[in-house]
PDB file of C-alpha atoms in Angstrom:
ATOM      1  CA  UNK F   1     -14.454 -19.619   4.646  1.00 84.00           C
ATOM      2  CA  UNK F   2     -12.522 -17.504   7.344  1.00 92.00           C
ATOM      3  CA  UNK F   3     -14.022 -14.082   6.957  1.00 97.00           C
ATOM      4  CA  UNK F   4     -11.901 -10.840   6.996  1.00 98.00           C
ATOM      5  CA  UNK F   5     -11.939  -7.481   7.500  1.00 98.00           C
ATOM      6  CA  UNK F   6     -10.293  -5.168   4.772  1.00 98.00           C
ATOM      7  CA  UNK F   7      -9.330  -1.768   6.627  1.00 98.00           C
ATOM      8  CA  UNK F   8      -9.181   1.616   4.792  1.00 97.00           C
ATOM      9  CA  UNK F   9     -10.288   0.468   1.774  1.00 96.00           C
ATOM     10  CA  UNK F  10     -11.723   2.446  -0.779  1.00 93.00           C
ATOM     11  CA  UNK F  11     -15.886   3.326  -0.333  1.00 93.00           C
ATOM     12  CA  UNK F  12     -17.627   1.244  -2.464  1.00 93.00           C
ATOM     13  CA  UNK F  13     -14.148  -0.493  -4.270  1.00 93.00           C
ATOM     14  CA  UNK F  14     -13.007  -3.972  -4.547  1.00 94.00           C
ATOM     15  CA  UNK F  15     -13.341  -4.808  -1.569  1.00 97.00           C
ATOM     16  CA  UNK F  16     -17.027  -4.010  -1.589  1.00 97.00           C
ATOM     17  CA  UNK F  17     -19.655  -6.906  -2.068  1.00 97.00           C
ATOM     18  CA  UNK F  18     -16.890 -10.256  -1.902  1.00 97.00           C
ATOM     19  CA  UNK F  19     -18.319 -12.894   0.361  1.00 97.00           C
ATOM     20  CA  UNK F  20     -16.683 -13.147   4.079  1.00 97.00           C
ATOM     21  CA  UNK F  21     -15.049 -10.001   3.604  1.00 98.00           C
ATOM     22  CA  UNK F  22     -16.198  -6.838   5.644  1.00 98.00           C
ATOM     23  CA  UNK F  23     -14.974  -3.976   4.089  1.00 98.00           C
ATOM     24  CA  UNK F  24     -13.956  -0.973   6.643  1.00 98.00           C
ATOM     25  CA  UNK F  25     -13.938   2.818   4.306  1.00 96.00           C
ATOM     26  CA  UNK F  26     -13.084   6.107   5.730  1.00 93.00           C
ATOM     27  CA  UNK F  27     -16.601   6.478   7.300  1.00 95.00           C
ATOM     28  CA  UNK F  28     -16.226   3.538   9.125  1.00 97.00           C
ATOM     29  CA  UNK F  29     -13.252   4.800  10.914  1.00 97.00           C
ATOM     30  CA  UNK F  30     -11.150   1.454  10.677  1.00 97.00           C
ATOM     31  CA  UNK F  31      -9.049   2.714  13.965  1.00 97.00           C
ATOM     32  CA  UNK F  32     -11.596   1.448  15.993  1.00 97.00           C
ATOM     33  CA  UNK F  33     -11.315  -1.746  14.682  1.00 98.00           C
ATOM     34  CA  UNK F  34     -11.659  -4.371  17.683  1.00 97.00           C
ATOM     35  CA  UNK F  35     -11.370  -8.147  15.764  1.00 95.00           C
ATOM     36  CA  UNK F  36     -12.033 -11.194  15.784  1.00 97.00           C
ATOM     37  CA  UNK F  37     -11.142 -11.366  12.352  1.00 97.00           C
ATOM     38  CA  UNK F  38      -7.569 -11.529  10.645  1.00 98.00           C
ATOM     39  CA  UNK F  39      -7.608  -7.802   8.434  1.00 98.00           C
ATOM     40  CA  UNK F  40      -6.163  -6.831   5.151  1.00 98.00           C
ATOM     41  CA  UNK F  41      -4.662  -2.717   5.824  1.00 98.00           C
ATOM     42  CA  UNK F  42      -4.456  -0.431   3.026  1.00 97.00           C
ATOM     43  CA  UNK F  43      -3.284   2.662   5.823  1.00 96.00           C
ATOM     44  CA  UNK F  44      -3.117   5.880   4.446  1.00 92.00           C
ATOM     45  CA  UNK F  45       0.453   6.689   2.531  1.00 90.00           C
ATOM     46  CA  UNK F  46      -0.374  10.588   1.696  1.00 87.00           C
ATOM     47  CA  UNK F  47       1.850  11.668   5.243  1.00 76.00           C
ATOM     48  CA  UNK F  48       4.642   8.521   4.590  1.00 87.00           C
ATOM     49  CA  UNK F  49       5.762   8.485   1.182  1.00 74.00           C
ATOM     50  CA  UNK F  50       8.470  10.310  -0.586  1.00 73.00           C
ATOM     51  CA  UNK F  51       5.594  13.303  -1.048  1.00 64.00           C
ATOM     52  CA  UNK F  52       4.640  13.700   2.947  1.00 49.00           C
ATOM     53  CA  UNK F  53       5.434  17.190   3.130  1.00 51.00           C
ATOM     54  CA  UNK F  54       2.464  17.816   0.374  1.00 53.00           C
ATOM     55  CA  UNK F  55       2.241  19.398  -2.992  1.00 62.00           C
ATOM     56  CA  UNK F  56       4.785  21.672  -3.997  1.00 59.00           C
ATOM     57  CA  UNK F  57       2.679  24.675  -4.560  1.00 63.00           C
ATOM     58  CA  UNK F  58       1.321  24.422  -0.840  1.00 58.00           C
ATOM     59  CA  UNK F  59       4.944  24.058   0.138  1.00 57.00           C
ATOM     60  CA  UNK F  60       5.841  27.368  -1.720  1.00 62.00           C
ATOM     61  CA  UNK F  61       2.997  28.899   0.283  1.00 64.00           C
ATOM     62  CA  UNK F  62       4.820  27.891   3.399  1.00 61.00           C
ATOM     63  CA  UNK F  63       2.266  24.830   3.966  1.00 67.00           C
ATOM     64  CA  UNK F  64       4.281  21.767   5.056  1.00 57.00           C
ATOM     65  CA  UNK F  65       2.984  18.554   6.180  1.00 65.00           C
ATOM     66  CA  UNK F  66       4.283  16.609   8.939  1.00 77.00           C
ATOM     67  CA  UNK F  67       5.679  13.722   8.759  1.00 75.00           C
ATOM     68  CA  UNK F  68       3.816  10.427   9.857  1.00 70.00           C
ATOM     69  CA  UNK F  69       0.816  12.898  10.306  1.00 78.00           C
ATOM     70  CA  UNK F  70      -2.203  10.252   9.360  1.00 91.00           C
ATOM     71  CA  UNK F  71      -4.424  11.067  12.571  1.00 93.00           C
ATOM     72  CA  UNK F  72      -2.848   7.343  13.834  1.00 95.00           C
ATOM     73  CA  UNK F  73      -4.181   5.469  11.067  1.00 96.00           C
ATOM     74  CA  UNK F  74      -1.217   2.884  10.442  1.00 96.00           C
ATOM     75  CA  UNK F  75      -0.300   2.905  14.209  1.00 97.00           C
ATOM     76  CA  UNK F  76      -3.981   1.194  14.545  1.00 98.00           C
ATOM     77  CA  UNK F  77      -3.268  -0.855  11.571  1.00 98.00           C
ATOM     78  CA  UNK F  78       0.211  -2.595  12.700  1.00 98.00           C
ATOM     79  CA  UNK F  79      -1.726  -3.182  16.094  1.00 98.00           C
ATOM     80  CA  UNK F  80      -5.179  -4.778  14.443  1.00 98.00           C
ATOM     81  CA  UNK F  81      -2.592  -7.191  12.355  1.00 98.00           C
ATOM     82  CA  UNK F  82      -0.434  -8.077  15.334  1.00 98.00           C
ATOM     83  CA  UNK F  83      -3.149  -8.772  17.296  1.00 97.00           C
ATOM     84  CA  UNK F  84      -5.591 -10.419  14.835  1.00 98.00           C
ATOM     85  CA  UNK F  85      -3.118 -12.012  12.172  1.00 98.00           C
ATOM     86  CA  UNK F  86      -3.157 -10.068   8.111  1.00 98.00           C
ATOM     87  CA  UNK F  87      -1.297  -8.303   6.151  1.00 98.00           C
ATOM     88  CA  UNK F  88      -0.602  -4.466   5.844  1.00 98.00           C
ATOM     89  CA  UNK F  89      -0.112  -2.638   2.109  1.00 97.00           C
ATOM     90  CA  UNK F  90       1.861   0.498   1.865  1.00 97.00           C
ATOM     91  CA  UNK F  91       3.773   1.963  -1.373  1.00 94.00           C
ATOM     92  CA  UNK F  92       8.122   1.430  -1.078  1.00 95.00           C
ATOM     93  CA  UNK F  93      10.002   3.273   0.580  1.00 94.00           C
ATOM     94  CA  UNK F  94       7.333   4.076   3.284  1.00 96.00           C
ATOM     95  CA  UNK F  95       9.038   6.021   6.013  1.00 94.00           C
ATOM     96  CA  UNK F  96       6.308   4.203   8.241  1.00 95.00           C
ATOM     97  CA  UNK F  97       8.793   1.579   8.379  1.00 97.00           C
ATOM     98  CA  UNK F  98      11.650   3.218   9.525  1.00 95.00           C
ATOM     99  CA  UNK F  99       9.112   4.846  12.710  1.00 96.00           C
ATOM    100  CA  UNK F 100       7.654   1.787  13.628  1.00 97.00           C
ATOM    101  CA  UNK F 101      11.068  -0.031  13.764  1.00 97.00           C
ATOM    102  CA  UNK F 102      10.402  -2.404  10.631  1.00 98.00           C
ATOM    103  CA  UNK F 103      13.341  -3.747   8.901  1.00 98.00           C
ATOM    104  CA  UNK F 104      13.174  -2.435   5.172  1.00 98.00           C
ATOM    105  CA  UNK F 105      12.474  -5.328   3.119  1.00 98.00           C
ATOM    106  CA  UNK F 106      14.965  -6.170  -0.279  1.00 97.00           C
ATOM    107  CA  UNK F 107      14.500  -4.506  -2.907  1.00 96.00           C
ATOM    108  CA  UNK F 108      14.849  -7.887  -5.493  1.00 95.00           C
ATOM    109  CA  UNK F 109      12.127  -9.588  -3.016  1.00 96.00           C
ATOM    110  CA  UNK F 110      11.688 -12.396  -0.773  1.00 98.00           C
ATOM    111  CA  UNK F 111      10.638 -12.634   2.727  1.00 98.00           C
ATOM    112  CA  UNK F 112      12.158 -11.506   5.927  1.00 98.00           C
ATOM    113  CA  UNK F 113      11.817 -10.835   9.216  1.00 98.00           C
ATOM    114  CA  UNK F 114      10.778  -7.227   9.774  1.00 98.00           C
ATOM    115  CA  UNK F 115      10.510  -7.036  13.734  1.00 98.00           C
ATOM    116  CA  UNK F 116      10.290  -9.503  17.146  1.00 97.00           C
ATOM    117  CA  UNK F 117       6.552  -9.648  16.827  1.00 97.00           C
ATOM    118  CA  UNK F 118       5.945 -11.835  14.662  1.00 97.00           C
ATOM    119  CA  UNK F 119       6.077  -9.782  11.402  1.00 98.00           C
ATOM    120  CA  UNK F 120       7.847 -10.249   7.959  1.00 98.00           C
ATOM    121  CA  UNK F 121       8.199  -8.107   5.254  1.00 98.00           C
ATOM    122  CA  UNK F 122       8.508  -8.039   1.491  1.00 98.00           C
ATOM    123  CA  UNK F 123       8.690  -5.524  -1.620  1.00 98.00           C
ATOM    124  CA  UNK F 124       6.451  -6.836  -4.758  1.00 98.00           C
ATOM    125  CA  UNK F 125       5.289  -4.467  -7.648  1.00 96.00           C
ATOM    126  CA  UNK F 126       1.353  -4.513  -8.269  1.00 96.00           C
ATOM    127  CA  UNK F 127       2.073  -4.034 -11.726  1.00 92.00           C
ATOM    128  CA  UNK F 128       2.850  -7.895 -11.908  1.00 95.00           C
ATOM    129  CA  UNK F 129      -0.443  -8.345 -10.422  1.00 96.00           C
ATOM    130  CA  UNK F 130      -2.635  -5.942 -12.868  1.00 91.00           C
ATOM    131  CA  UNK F 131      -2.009  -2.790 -12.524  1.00 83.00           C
ATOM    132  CA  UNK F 132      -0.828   0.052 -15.106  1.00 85.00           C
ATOM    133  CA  UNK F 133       2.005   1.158 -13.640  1.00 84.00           C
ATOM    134  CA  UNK F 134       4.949  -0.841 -11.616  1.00 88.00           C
ATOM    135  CA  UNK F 135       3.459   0.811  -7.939  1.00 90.00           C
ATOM    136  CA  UNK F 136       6.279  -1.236  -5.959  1.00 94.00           C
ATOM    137  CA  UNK F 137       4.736  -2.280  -2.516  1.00 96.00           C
ATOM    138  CA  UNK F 138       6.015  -3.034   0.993  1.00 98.00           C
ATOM    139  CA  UNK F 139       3.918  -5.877   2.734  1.00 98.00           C
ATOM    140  CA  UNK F 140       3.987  -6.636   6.393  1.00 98.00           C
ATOM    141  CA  UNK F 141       2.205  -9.642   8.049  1.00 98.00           C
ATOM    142  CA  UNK F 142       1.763 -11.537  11.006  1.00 98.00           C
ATOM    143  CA  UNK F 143       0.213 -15.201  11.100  1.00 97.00           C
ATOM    144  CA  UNK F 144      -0.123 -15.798   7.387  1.00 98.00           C
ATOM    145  CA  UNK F 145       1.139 -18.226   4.686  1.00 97.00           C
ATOM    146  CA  UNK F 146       4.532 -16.455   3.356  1.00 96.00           C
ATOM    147  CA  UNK F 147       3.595 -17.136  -0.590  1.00 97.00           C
ATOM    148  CA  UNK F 148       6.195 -16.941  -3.200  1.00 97.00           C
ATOM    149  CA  UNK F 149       5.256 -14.070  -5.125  1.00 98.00           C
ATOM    150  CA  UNK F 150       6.249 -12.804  -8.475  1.00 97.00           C
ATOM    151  CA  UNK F 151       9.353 -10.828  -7.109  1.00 97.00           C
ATOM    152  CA  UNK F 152      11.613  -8.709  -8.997  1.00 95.00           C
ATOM    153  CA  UNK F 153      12.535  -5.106 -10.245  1.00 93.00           C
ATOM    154  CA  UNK F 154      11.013  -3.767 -13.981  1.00 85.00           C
ATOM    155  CA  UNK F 155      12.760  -2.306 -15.479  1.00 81.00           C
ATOM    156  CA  UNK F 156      12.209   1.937 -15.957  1.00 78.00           C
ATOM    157  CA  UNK F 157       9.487   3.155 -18.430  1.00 77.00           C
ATOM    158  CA  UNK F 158      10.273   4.036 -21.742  1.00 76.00           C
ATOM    159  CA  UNK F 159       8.716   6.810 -23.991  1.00 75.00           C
ATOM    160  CA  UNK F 160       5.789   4.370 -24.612  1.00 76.00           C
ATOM    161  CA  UNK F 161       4.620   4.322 -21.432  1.00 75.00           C
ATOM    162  CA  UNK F 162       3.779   8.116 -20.739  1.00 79.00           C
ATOM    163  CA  UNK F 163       0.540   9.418 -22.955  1.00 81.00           C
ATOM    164  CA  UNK F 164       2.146  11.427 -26.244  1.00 83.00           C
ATOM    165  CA  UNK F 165       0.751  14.646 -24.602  1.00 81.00           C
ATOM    166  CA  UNK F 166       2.935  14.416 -21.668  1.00 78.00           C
ATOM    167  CA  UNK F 167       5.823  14.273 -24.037  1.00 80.00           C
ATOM    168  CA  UNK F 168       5.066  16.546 -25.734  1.00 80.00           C
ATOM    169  CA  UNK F 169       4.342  19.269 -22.721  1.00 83.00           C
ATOM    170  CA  UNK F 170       7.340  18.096 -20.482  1.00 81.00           C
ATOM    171  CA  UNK F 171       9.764  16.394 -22.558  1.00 84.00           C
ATOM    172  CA  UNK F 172      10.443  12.832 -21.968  1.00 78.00           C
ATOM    173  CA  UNK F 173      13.117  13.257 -18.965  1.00 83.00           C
ATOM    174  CA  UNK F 174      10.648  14.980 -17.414  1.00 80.00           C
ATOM    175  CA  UNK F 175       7.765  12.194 -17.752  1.00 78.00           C
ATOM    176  CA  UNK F 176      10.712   9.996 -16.779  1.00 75.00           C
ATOM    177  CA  UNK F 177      11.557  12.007 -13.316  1.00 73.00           C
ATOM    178  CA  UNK F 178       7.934  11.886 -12.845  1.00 70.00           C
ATOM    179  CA  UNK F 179       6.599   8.522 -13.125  1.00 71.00           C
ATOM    180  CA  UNK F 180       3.649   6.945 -14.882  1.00 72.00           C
ATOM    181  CA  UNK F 181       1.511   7.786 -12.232  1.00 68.00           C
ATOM    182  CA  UNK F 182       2.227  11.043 -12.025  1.00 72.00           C
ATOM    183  CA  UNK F 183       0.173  10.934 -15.243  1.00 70.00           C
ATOM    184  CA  UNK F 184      -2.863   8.666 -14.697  1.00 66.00           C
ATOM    185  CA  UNK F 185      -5.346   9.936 -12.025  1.00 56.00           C
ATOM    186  CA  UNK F 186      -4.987  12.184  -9.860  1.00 50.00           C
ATOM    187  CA  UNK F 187      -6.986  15.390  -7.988  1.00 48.00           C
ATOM    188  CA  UNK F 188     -10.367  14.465  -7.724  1.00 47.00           C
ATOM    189  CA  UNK F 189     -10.303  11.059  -9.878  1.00 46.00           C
ATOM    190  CA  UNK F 190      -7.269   9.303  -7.810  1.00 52.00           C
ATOM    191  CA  UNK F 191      -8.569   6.063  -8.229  1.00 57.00           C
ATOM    192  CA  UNK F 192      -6.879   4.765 -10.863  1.00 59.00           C
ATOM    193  CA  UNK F 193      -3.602   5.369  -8.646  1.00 61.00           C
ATOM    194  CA  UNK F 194      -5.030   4.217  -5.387  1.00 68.00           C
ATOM    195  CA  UNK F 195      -6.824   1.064  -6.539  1.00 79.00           C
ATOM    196  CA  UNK F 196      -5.729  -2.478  -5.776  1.00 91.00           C
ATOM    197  CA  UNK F 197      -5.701  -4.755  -8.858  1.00 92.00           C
ATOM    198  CA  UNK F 198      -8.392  -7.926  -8.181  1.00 95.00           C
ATOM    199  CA  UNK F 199      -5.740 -10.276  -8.645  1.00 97.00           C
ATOM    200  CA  UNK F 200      -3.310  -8.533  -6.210  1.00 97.00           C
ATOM    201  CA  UNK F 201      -6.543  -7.919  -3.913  1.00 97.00           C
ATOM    202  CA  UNK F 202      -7.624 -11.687  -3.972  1.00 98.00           C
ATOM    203  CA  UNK F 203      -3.618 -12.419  -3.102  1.00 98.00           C
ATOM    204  CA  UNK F 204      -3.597 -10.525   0.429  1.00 98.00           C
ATOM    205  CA  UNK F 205      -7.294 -11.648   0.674  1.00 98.00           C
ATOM    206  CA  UNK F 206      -5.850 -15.399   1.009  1.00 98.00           C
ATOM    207  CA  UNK F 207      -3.076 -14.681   3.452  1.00 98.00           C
ATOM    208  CA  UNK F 208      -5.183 -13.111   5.987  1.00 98.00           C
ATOM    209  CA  UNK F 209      -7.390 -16.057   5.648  1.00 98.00           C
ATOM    210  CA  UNK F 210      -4.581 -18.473   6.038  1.00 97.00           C
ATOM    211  CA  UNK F 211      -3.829 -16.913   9.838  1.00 97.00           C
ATOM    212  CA  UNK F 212      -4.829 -19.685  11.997  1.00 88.00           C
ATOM    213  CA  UNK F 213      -8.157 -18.958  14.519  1.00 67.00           C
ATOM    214  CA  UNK F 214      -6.211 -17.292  17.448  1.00 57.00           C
TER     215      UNK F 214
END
């Protein structure tokens, strides 16, 4: 079995306890990550996705984020999978791609090439893979089997899909406008947001094993 290393994953999560795989958490410090092994990157998303400048009520305050501000975390990732072989995870629409000069991958899905290194890209919801909500994903990878995955767009959430409460407080356009996320997790339980479904999980588990011993 080709072991791996899973980086920025979740302390004690799914990644925790699976044979030949040697999960890297937040005390760990997965920036100093120095091989042999192909890796599996779950970067941070907080400073990259559509919400980098930070909650609204800190932004009323005058408290602003910066953009790409992640202490170098998925800077370190792209260069452990380019190096090593894996695959990277980050949520759609990630302006990491757009820094890093990645080509945005199509929205209906399929591979392509995302740089001259050696990477491709993809977008492929989790929620065909497990989870509760759609949580569309970007993948980049280097060295690994290019699967066919179980591509496509759902289609928007209807009035079953938000918890009646949530109706009832916001109004439906608003639960809409939000997302189902938006009410699922969140503060100090963000887990069921952040977590990677087992059968999505297992998935990028296999393509960094695929990457060929460099």
């Amino acid at each position: 079995m080709q072991p791996i290393a899973a980086l920025y994953v979740q302390t004690g999560g799914s990644y925790f306890g699976l044979p030949g795989v040697d999960p890297w958490d937040e005390q760990r410090d997965a920036r100093q990550y120095a091989g042999p092994h192909p890796v599996v990157a779950h970067p941070p998303c907080q400073r990259w996705g559509k919400m980098w400048k930070g909650q609204p009520g800190n932004i009323k305050r005058g408290k602003v984020e910066k953009l790409g501000d992640d202490g170098g975390c998925f800077a370190a990732a792209l260069d452990a999978v380019r190096q090593y072989g894996g695959v990277i995870e980050h949520p759609e629409h990630s302006h990491a791609w757009r820094a890093f000069g990645l080509t945005k991958p199509l929205r209906e899905g399929g591979w392509i090439r995302a740089d001259d290194c050696g990477g491709w890209t993809c977008r492929v919801e989790q929620g065909r893979y497990g989870h509760y909500a759609a949580k569309p994903t970007w993948l980049y990878a280097v060295g690994t089997d290019m699967p066919i995955l179980r591509w496509g767009v759902s289609p928007p959430p209807t009035e079953k899909d938000f918890p009646a409460a949530a109706i009832e407080k916001h109004g439906l356009a608003y639960c809409k406008k939000a997302g189902v996320m938006a009410f699922r997790g969140g503060g100090k339980d963000s887990t069921p947001r952040i977590a990677t479904p087992s059968e999505f999980r297992d998935l990028l588990i296999a393509m960094a094993r695929s990457v060929q011993q460099r």
